[in-house]
mmCIF file of C-alpha atoms and ligand atoms in Angstrom:
data_model
loop_
_atom_site.group_PDB
_atom_site.id
_atom_site.type_symbol
_atom_site.label_atom_id
_atom_site.label_comp_id
_atom_site.label_asym_id
_atom_site.label_seq_id
_atom_site.Cartn_x
_atom_site.Cartn_y
_atom_site.Cartn_z
ATOM 1 C CA UNK J 168 19.846 43.660 7.726
ATOM 2 C CA UNK J 169 21.430 41.728 5.166
ATOM 3 C CA UNK J 170 17.659 39.815 5.730
ATOM 4 C CA UNK J 171 15.916 42.630 3.795
ATOM 5 C CA UNK J 172 18.525 44.044 0.792
ATOM 6 C CA UNK J 173 18.183 40.632 -0.615
ATOM 7 C CA UNK J 174 15.022 39.216 0.112
ATOM 8 C CA UNK J 175 12.968 39.022 -2.376
ATOM 9 C CA UNK J 176 9.586 37.485 -2.166
ATOM 10 C CA UNK J 177 8.002 34.625 -4.532
ATOM 11 C CA UNK J 178 4.645 35.175 -6.659
ATOM 12 C CA UNK J 179 2.410 32.576 -7.210
ATOM 13 C CA UNK J 180 0.510 34.491 -9.869
ATOM 14 C CA UNK J 181 -0.326 37.684 -8.133
ATOM 15 C CA UNK J 182 -0.172 36.281 -4.447
ATOM 16 C CA UNK J 183 2.730 36.378 -2.604
ATOM 17 C CA UNK J 184 3.140 33.595 -1.358
ATOM 18 C CA UNK J 185 3.625 33.951 3.407
ATOM 19 C CA UNK J 186 6.554 33.048 4.594
ATOM 20 C CA UNK J 187 7.685 29.975 6.621
ATOM 21 C CA UNK J 188 7.379 30.325 10.164
ATOM 22 C CA UNK J 189 9.641 27.958 10.832
ATOM 23 C CA UNK J 190 12.178 28.613 8.842
ATOM 24 C CA UNK J 191 12.303 31.955 9.315
ATOM 25 C CA UNK J 192 14.445 33.562 12.600
ATOM 26 C CA UNK J 193 12.788 35.186 15.403
ATOM 27 C CA UNK J 194 14.624 38.240 14.748
ATOM 28 C CA UNK J 195 14.514 38.446 11.000
ATOM 29 C CA UNK J 196 10.579 37.712 11.065
ATOM 30 C CA UNK J 197 9.048 41.258 11.010
ATOM 31 C CA UNK J 198 11.447 41.798 8.485
ATOM 32 C CA UNK J 199 10.260 39.103 6.260
ATOM 33 C CA UNK J 200 6.299 40.260 6.779
ATOM 34 C CA UNK J 201 7.349 43.905 6.267
ATOM 35 C CA UNK J 202 8.090 43.186 2.463
ATOM 36 C CA UNK J 203 5.847 40.670 1.542
ATOM 37 C CA UNK J 204 2.531 43.296 3.446
ATOM 38 C CA UNK J 205 1.416 46.304 2.417
ATOM 39 C CA UNK J 206 3.316 48.392 4.398
ATOM 40 C CA UNK J 207 3.823 51.792 3.275
ATOM 41 C CA UNK J 208 7.397 52.217 4.042
ATOM 42 C CA UNK J 209 7.956 49.268 2.590
ATOM 43 C CA UNK J 210 6.292 48.408 -0.691
ATOM 44 C CA UNK J 211 8.907 47.616 -3.247
ATOM 45 C CA UNK J 212 10.833 44.487 -1.380
ATOM 46 C CA UNK J 213 12.599 43.829 -4.846
ATOM 47 C CA UNK J 214 12.086 45.109 -8.480
ATOM 48 C CA UNK J 215 9.778 42.210 -9.998
ATOM 49 C CA UNK J 216 6.718 44.049 -8.124
ATOM 50 C CA UNK J 217 2.762 43.692 -9.017
ATOM 51 C CA UNK J 218 1.180 46.560 -8.354
ATOM 52 C CA UNK J 219 -1.736 44.961 -5.685
ATOM 53 C CA UNK J 220 -1.374 45.701 -1.989
ATOM 54 C CA UNK J 221 -3.760 42.815 -0.616
ATOM 55 C CA UNK J 222 -2.135 39.537 -1.463
ATOM 56 C CA UNK J 223 -5.547 38.123 -2.954
ATOM 57 C CA UNK J 224 -6.063 36.889 -6.366
ATOM 58 C CA UNK J 225 -7.598 39.377 -8.992
ATOM 59 C CA UNK J 226 -11.448 38.970 -9.433
ATOM 60 C CA UNK J 227 -13.822 39.499 -11.841
ATOM 61 C CA UNK J 228 -17.013 39.339 -11.621
ATOM 62 C CA UNK J 229 -19.912 39.261 -14.558
ATOM 63 C CA UNK J 230 -23.383 40.724 -13.003
ATOM 64 C CA UNK J 231 -25.685 40.098 -15.790
ATOM 65 C CA UNK J 232 -28.949 41.324 -13.833
ATOM 66 C CA UNK J 233 -32.129 41.239 -15.266
ATOM 67 C CA UNK J 234 -30.869 40.909 -18.355
ATOM 68 C CA UNK J 235 -31.368 38.198 -21.416
ATOM 69 C CA UNK J 236 -32.975 35.542 -22.970
ATOM 70 C CA UNK J 237 -32.605 31.868 -23.667
ATOM 71 C CA UNK J 238 -31.183 32.702 -26.732
ATOM 72 C CA UNK J 239 -28.885 36.314 -26.137
ATOM 73 C CA UNK J 240 -27.674 34.265 -23.030
ATOM 74 C CA UNK J 241 -26.531 30.749 -24.838
ATOM 75 C CA UNK J 242 -24.654 33.663 -27.695
ATOM 76 C CA UNK J 243 -22.944 34.898 -24.367
ATOM 77 C CA UNK J 244 -21.418 32.293 -22.965
ATOM 78 C CA UNK J 245 -20.790 30.680 -26.370
ATOM 79 C CA UNK J 246 -18.193 34.091 -26.219
ATOM 80 C CA UNK J 247 -17.093 33.079 -23.065
ATOM 81 C CA UNK J 248 -16.440 29.406 -23.519
ATOM 82 C CA UNK J 249 -14.281 31.230 -26.585
ATOM 83 C CA UNK J 250 -12.416 34.152 -25.270
ATOM 84 C CA UNK J 251 -8.960 33.615 -24.021
ATOM 85 C CA UNK J 252 -8.764 34.635 -20.527
ATOM 86 C CA UNK J 253 -5.696 34.906 -18.429
ATOM 87 C CA UNK J 254 -5.032 32.838 -16.033
ATOM 88 C CA UNK J 255 -4.483 34.124 -12.913
ATOM 89 C CA UNK J 256 -7.673 35.875 -12.016
ATOM 90 C CA UNK J 257 -10.644 34.275 -10.605
ATOM 91 C CA UNK J 258 -13.469 34.372 -12.920
ATOM 92 C CA UNK J 259 -17.342 34.640 -11.858
ATOM 93 C CA UNK J 260 -20.971 35.751 -13.397
ATOM 94 C CA UNK J 261 -24.081 36.342 -11.790
ATOM 95 C CA UNK J 262 -27.132 35.186 -14.588
ATOM 96 C CA UNK J 263 -30.370 35.959 -13.223
ATOM 97 C CA UNK J 264 -31.895 33.106 -11.433
ATOM 98 C CA UNK J 265 -33.618 31.735 -14.197
ATOM 99 C CA UNK J 266 -31.206 31.033 -16.095
ATOM 100 C CA UNK J 267 -28.336 29.881 -13.507
ATOM 101 C CA UNK J 268 -28.742 26.312 -14.516
ATOM 102 C CA UNK J 269 -28.113 26.582 -18.259
ATOM 103 C CA UNK J 270 -25.432 28.561 -18.088
ATOM 104 C CA UNK J 271 -23.799 26.732 -15.128
ATOM 105 C CA UNK J 272 -24.324 23.540 -17.712
ATOM 106 C CA UNK J 273 -23.498 25.065 -20.813
ATOM 107 C CA UNK J 274 -20.606 27.185 -19.278
ATOM 108 C CA UNK J 275 -16.729 26.352 -19.042
ATOM 109 C CA UNK J 276 -15.417 25.234 -15.245
ATOM 110 C CA UNK J 277 -12.980 28.089 -15.973
ATOM 111 C CA UNK J 278 -15.583 30.296 -15.024
ATOM 112 C CA UNK J 279 -17.247 30.006 -11.835
ATOM 113 C CA UNK J 280 -21.032 31.085 -11.694
ATOM 114 C CA UNK J 281 -22.872 33.588 -8.763
ATOM 115 C CA UNK J 282 -26.453 34.090 -8.058
ATOM 116 C CA UNK J 283 -28.133 37.589 -7.543
ATOM 117 C CA UNK J 284 -29.659 37.297 -3.950
ATOM 118 C CA UNK J 285 -30.494 34.661 -1.436
ATOM 119 C CA UNK J 286 -32.621 34.302 1.388
ATOM 120 C CA UNK J 287 -31.588 34.527 4.356
ATOM 121 C CA UNK J 288 -32.503 31.167 5.998
ATOM 122 C CA UNK J 289 -33.517 27.840 5.631
ATOM 123 C CA UNK J 290 -35.420 27.475 2.722
ATOM 124 C CA UNK J 291 -39.270 26.733 2.993
ATOM 125 C CA UNK J 292 -42.691 29.281 2.612
ATOM 126 C CA UNK J 293 -41.165 31.720 1.331
ATOM 127 C CA UNK J 294 -43.023 32.635 -1.720
ATOM 128 C CA UNK J 295 -40.684 33.427 -4.419
ATOM 129 C CA UNK J 296 -37.193 33.741 -2.822
ATOM 130 C CA UNK J 297 -34.184 30.703 -3.833
ATOM 131 C CA UNK J 298 -32.426 29.264 -0.982
ATOM 132 C CA UNK J 299 -28.931 29.005 -0.912
ATOM 133 C CA UNK J 300 -29.441 25.267 -0.654
ATOM 134 C CA UNK J 301 -30.641 25.283 -3.781
ATOM 135 C CA UNK J 302 -28.329 27.826 -4.372
ATOM 136 C CA UNK J 303 -25.641 25.154 -4.544
ATOM 137 C CA UNK J 304 -27.826 22.617 -5.206
ATOM 138 C CA UNK J 305 -27.552 23.531 -8.927
ATOM 139 C CA UNK J 306 -23.854 23.925 -8.516
ATOM 140 C CA UNK J 307 -23.490 27.623 -7.762
ATOM 141 C CA UNK J 308 -20.626 28.963 -5.406
ATOM 142 C CA UNK J 309 -21.167 32.404 -5.337
ATOM 143 C CA UNK J 310 -24.073 34.886 -4.174
ATOM 144 C CA UNK J 311 -23.874 38.813 -4.740
ATOM 145 C CA UNK J 312 -25.179 40.660 -1.455
ATOM 146 C CA UNK J 313 -25.995 43.788 -0.506
ATOM 147 C CA UNK J 314 -26.182 45.291 -4.148
ATOM 148 C CA UNK J 315 -27.385 49.495 -4.388
ATOM 149 C CA UNK J 316 -30.331 47.887 -6.445
ATOM 150 C CA UNK J 317 -32.128 45.478 -3.636
ATOM 151 C CA UNK J 318 -30.503 48.390 -1.111
ATOM 152 C CA UNK J 319 -32.166 51.418 -2.627
ATOM 153 C CA UNK J 320 -34.837 49.913 -5.246
ATOM 154 C CA UNK J 321 -36.137 46.858 -3.275
ATOM 155 C CA UNK J 322 -35.152 48.399 -0.042
ATOM 156 C CA UNK J 323 -33.290 45.687 1.872
ATOM 157 C CA UNK J 324 -31.173 47.240 5.445
ATOM 158 C CA UNK J 325 -27.952 46.391 6.650
ATOM 159 C CA UNK J 326 -29.215 43.797 9.422
ATOM 160 C CA UNK J 327 -31.529 41.868 7.081
ATOM 161 C CA UNK J 328 -27.997 41.464 4.200
ATOM 162 C CA UNK J 329 -26.286 40.800 6.507
ATOM 163 C CA UNK J 330 -28.058 37.444 7.927
ATOM 164 C CA UNK J 331 -28.371 36.616 4.323
ATOM 165 C CA UNK J 332 -24.447 36.857 3.521
ATOM 166 C CA UNK J 333 -24.023 35.533 7.268
ATOM 167 C CA UNK J 334 -26.436 32.554 6.279
ATOM 168 C CA UNK J 335 -25.211 31.930 2.991
ATOM 169 C CA UNK J 336 -20.967 32.058 4.398
ATOM 170 C CA UNK J 337 -22.105 29.091 6.671
ATOM 171 C CA UNK J 338 -23.668 27.442 3.818
ATOM 172 C CA UNK J 339 -20.329 27.714 2.115
ATOM 173 C CA UNK J 340 -21.468 29.934 -0.193
ATOM 174 C CA UNK J 341 -18.371 32.661 -1.510
ATOM 175 C CA UNK J 342 -20.112 36.496 -0.649
ATOM 176 C CA UNK J 343 -19.569 39.499 -3.035
ATOM 177 C CA UNK J 344 -20.663 42.002 -1.075
ATOM 178 C CA UNK J 345 -21.137 44.648 -1.732
ATOM 179 C CA UNK J 346 -20.801 48.550 -0.226
ATOM 180 C CA UNK J 347 -20.984 52.498 -1.489
ATOM 181 C CA UNK J 348 -22.705 55.326 -0.827
ATOM 182 C CA UNK J 349 -24.940 57.477 -2.606
ATOM 183 C CA UNK J 350 -24.311 60.471 -5.177
ATOM 184 C CA UNK J 351 -25.245 63.151 -2.366
ATOM 185 C CA UNK J 352 -23.541 60.976 0.544
ATOM 186 C CA UNK J 353 -20.166 61.486 -1.007
ATOM 187 C CA UNK J 354 -21.444 65.519 -1.350
ATOM 188 C CA UNK J 355 -21.876 66.067 1.409
ATOM 189 C CA UNK J 356 -18.599 63.760 2.770
ATOM 190 C CA UNK J 357 -20.166 60.611 3.374
ATOM 191 C CA UNK J 358 -18.525 58.515 1.958
ATOM 192 C CA UNK J 359 -16.188 56.679 4.313
ATOM 193 C CA UNK J 360 -19.238 56.967 6.984
ATOM 194 C CA UNK J 361 -21.445 55.368 5.133
ATOM 195 C CA UNK J 362 -19.047 52.557 3.530
ATOM 196 C CA UNK J 363 -17.980 51.544 7.264
ATOM 197 C CA UNK J 364 -21.450 51.017 8.699
ATOM 198 C CA UNK J 365 -22.310 49.265 5.832
ATOM 199 C CA UNK J 366 -19.014 46.732 6.299
ATOM 200 C CA UNK J 367 -19.938 46.847 10.238
ATOM 201 C CA UNK J 368 -23.174 45.500 9.525
ATOM 202 C CA UNK J 369 -21.073 42.744 7.336
ATOM 203 C CA UNK J 370 -18.549 42.050 10.350
ATOM 204 C CA UNK J 371 -21.083 42.184 13.183
ATOM 205 C CA UNK J 372 -22.361 38.956 11.849
ATOM 206 C CA UNK J 373 -20.427 37.061 9.540
ATOM 207 C CA UNK J 374 -18.314 33.904 10.442
ATOM 208 C CA UNK J 375 -15.201 34.410 8.797
ATOM 209 C CA UNK J 376 -13.672 36.824 5.850
ATOM 210 C CA UNK J 377 -12.157 33.930 3.710
ATOM 211 C CA UNK J 378 -14.836 33.960 1.769
ATOM 212 C CA UNK J 379 -15.503 37.163 1.171
ATOM 213 C CA UNK J 380 -15.166 39.568 -1.554
ATOM 214 C CA UNK J 381 -16.112 43.295 -0.941
ATOM 215 C CA UNK J 382 -17.231 44.929 -4.052
ATOM 216 C CA UNK J 383 -17.233 48.873 -3.612
ATOM 217 C CA UNK J 384 -19.376 50.200 -5.807
ATOM 218 C CA UNK J 385 -20.757 53.793 -5.671
ATOM 219 C CA UNK J 386 -24.124 54.162 -6.364
ATOM 220 C CA UNK J 387 -23.677 56.932 -8.505
ATOM 221 C CA UNK J 388 -21.358 55.349 -11.035
ATOM 222 C CA UNK J 389 -23.825 52.179 -11.153
ATOM 223 C CA UNK J 390 -25.003 51.536 -15.066
ATOM 224 C CA UNK J 391 -24.841 55.120 -15.428
ATOM 225 C CA UNK J 392 -21.636 56.094 -17.480
ATOM 226 C CA UNK J 393 -20.207 57.807 -14.907
ATOM 227 C CA UNK J 394 -16.926 55.708 -13.281
ATOM 228 C CA UNK J 395 -15.129 57.188 -10.541
ATOM 229 C CA UNK J 396 -11.885 58.284 -11.132
ATOM 230 C CA UNK J 397 -8.935 55.794 -10.569
ATOM 231 C CA UNK J 398 -7.791 58.308 -7.254
ATOM 232 C CA UNK J 399 -11.437 58.531 -6.431
ATOM 233 C CA UNK J 400 -11.764 54.456 -6.580
ATOM 234 C CA UNK J 401 -8.126 54.480 -4.768
ATOM 235 C CA UNK J 402 -8.841 56.263 -2.113
ATOM 236 C CA UNK J 403 -12.147 54.434 -0.690
ATOM 237 C CA UNK J 404 -10.101 50.965 -0.923
ATOM 238 C CA UNK J 405 -7.423 51.779 0.723
ATOM 239 C CA UNK J 406 -10.078 53.085 3.822
ATOM 240 C CA UNK J 407 -11.891 50.220 2.955
ATOM 241 C CA UNK J 408 -8.878 47.832 4.113
ATOM 242 C CA UNK J 409 -6.810 49.976 6.366
ATOM 243 C CA UNK J 410 -10.574 49.772 8.465
ATOM 244 C CA UNK J 411 -10.699 45.308 7.628
ATOM 245 C CA UNK J 412 -7.212 45.919 9.730
ATOM 246 C CA UNK J 413 -8.453 48.549 12.479
ATOM 247 C CA UNK J 414 -11.705 46.640 13.097
ATOM 248 C CA UNK J 415 -11.761 42.707 11.313
ATOM 249 C CA UNK J 416 -8.358 41.177 11.739
ATOM 250 C CA UNK J 417 -8.323 42.749 15.232
ATOM 251 C CA UNK J 418 -11.337 40.886 16.627
ATOM 252 C CA UNK J 419 -9.541 37.911 14.592
ATOM 253 C CA UNK J 420 -6.172 38.401 16.098
ATOM 254 C CA UNK J 421 -7.777 38.548 19.353
ATOM 255 C CA UNK J 422 -9.733 34.736 18.879
ATOM 256 C CA UNK J 423 -7.326 33.371 17.091
ATOM 257 C CA UNK J 424 -4.769 31.279 19.230
ATOM 258 C CA UNK J 425 -1.454 31.431 18.396
ATOM 259 C CA UNK J 426 1.486 29.433 19.462
ATOM 260 C CA UNK J 427 4.642 30.420 18.578
ATOM 261 C CA UNK J 428 8.202 30.322 20.536
ATOM 262 C CA UNK J 429 8.869 34.108 19.450
ATOM 263 C CA UNK J 430 7.779 37.544 19.988
ATOM 264 C CA UNK J 431 3.811 37.565 20.746
ATOM 265 C CA UNK J 432 3.347 41.126 19.169
ATOM 266 C CA UNK J 433 5.282 40.416 16.075
ATOM 267 C CA UNK J 434 2.358 37.223 15.255
ATOM 268 C CA UNK J 435 -0.381 39.069 16.219
ATOM 269 C CA UNK J 436 0.649 42.186 13.968
ATOM 270 C CA UNK J 437 1.057 39.556 11.320
ATOM 271 C CA UNK J 438 -2.107 37.900 11.732
ATOM 272 C CA UNK J 439 -3.726 41.878 11.888
ATOM 273 C CA UNK J 440 -2.617 42.403 8.884
ATOM 274 C CA UNK J 441 -3.285 38.890 6.940
ATOM 275 C CA UNK J 442 -7.223 40.041 6.108
ATOM 276 C CA UNK J 443 -6.685 43.420 5.041
ATOM 277 C CA UNK J 444 -3.981 42.182 3.224
ATOM 278 C CA UNK J 445 -6.056 38.722 1.566
ATOM 279 C CA UNK J 446 -9.646 40.270 1.529
ATOM 280 C CA UNK J 447 -10.189 41.315 -1.983
ATOM 281 C CA UNK J 448 -11.620 44.747 -2.904
ATOM 282 C CA UNK J 449 -13.012 44.930 -6.305
ATOM 283 C CA UNK J 450 -14.548 48.061 -7.850
ATOM 284 C CA UNK J 451 -17.939 48.586 -9.958
ATOM 285 C CA UNK J 452 -19.949 51.223 -11.538
ATOM 286 C CA UNK J 453 -19.314 51.807 -15.353
ATOM 287 C CA UNK J 454 -16.626 49.862 -15.957
ATOM 288 C CA UNK J 455 -15.868 48.550 -19.325
ATOM 289 C CA UNK J 456 -13.116 47.712 -21.389
ATOM 290 C CA UNK J 457 -11.666 51.169 -22.419
ATOM 291 C CA UNK J 458 -11.463 52.264 -18.739
ATOM 292 C CA UNK J 459 -10.386 48.975 -16.784
ATOM 293 C CA UNK J 460 -7.095 49.361 -17.264
ATOM 294 C CA UNK J 461 -6.127 52.734 -15.896
ATOM 295 C CA UNK J 462 -8.111 51.244 -12.658
ATOM 296 C CA UNK J 463 -6.400 48.123 -12.008
ATOM 297 C CA UNK J 464 -3.415 49.974 -12.176
ATOM 298 C CA UNK J 465 -4.295 51.114 -8.786
ATOM 299 C CA UNK J 466 -2.742 49.169 -5.463
ATOM 300 C CA UNK J 467 -5.571 48.251 -3.495
ATOM 301 C CA UNK J 468 -8.137 47.414 -6.817
ATOM 302 C CA UNK J 469 -7.919 43.829 -7.029
ATOM 303 C CA UNK J 470 -10.410 43.013 -9.614
ATOM 304 C CA UNK J 471 -13.992 44.635 -10.585
ATOM 305 C CA UNK J 472 -17.654 44.198 -10.433
ATOM 306 C CA UNK J 473 -19.136 44.582 -14.008
ATOM 307 C CA UNK J 474 -22.582 45.177 -14.905
ATOM 308 C CA UNK J 475 -23.487 46.237 -18.351
ATOM 309 C CA UNK J 476 -19.888 44.880 -20.049
ATOM 310 C CA UNK J 477 -20.497 41.882 -18.804
ATOM 311 C CA UNK J 478 -23.228 41.597 -21.123
ATOM 312 C CA UNK J 479 -20.808 41.702 -24.058
ATOM 313 C CA UNK J 480 -18.710 38.345 -23.702
ATOM 314 C CA UNK J 481 -15.337 39.743 -25.949
ATOM 315 C CA UNK J 482 -15.384 43.255 -23.966
ATOM 316 C CA UNK J 483 -16.286 40.930 -20.076
ATOM 317 C CA UNK J 484 -12.995 39.355 -21.637
ATOM 318 C CA UNK J 485 -11.136 42.061 -22.030
ATOM 319 C CA UNK J 486 -11.910 43.475 -18.278
ATOM 320 C CA UNK J 487 -11.261 40.163 -16.951
ATOM 321 C CA UNK J 488 -7.369 40.660 -18.643
ATOM 322 C CA UNK J 489 -6.841 43.939 -17.684
ATOM 323 C CA UNK J 490 -4.993 42.102 -14.620
ATOM 324 C CA UNK J 491 -1.820 42.542 -17.075
ATOM 325 C CA UNK J 492 -1.725 45.961 -16.353
ATOM 326 C CA UNK J 493 -0.993 45.458 -12.731
ATOM 327 C CA UNK J 494 1.824 43.312 -13.328
ATOM 328 C CA UNK J 495 5.050 45.608 -13.342
ATOM 329 C CA UNK J 496 8.315 45.298 -15.218
ATOM 330 C CA UNK J 497 11.187 44.396 -13.540
HETATM 331 P P1 PGA P 5 -22.290 48.502 -14.427
HETATM 332 O O1 PGA P 5 -23.088 47.866 -13.331
HETATM 333 O O2 PGA P 5 -21.215 48.195 -14.431
HETATM 334 O O3 PGA P 5 -23.140 48.429 -15.188
HETATM 335 O O4 PGA P 5 -22.736 50.430 -13.953
HETATM 336 C C1 PGA P 5 -22.192 47.116 -12.291
HETATM 337 C C2 PGA P 5 -22.774 46.636 -10.866
HETATM 338 O O5 PGA P 5 -23.837 47.005 -10.486
HETATM 339 O O6 PGA P 5 -22.425 45.929 -10.669
#
C-alpha cells in the first residue's frame, strides 16, 4: 500500500509513461497500473495531473475540405509556418488532393500532411481515384476516412470505408477514422448504436489500432456552427473508449502472447486497458478558437478535427494550443 500513496507517474508531454515490468514487484504491479490507466476509482494518483484519460498525445487535424486556391493556400501555409504551436501536440492538415504536393513542399516539418480520402486498394484503372501508394510517394502521412460528407453526400458505406482503412493501415498510413450520428439518430436515442456500428466496421478489418485516431463528429455539428456541448462530446468519447476496451482490446489481449512470471490475469487486464487508453479520440464539428478550451478540458477529448476554422492560420493555432487547458496545475 505504501507504493500507492507515494507513487507518482512520470509525464512525457501529455503521456503517462508506462511502468517497466522488470522493475515492478508482482504484488504492487496492479497498483502501478491502476494509477496510470483510466480507472474511475484512481484518477488522481498525484496532484500534478493532466485532464486526459487517453495516454496518447493531443492531436489536432485541420480538414480543409474542397476549399482554397494556390494563392489562399500559400497564405495559409505561411501563417501556419509562423505560428507558435505548443510542442506536445500532433498537428496535421488535410489539403485538397491537388494542393497536397504544394503544401508538403512548403509547410514546416512540425505539421504533417493528410489526404482527405484514398482508394480501397492498389492503384490502376480507377478513374478519378488516388492510391495510398501515390499519397505516400508525395510524403503524406495520414488519410481521413469515413468522414460524414463522404458517408452522407457521396454515399460511402461502412464496408467500403473499412476496406479503405485496412488498406491504408497495411501500407503504413495513419488513419483518422470518423464516426458520428445524424440529428434524427440522436433524437431517436441511437447515438451510441450508430457510433458503435461504425466503430465495429473499422474494428472488424483493421490490422491494428496503433495508427488510428478516432474522430467523433456528430453530423449535426459539422459546418453548422452548432457545436456539441463539452458534456455531450465527453459522454460519447467515454462510451467510445469503453467500447474499445470491451470489443477491441479483448481481441488484442487474446491474440497477444505475453510471457511473464506473474499473475496472468493482471497482465491481460493491462492489455485490455491499453488500446482503449492509447487510442486518441478527437472531437469534430464546429470547433473554433472560442469553444476549443472548454471542450479540451474534458477528460476523454484527446484533440480535434477542425473544418472551417482550420482555414485561418491564427485561429487554427489557437485550437492547437488549447492543449494548455488540459494541464491542471499541481
Ligand atoms: P467544421 O468541420 O469544423 O467546419 O464543422 C469539421 C469536419 O468536418 O471535420
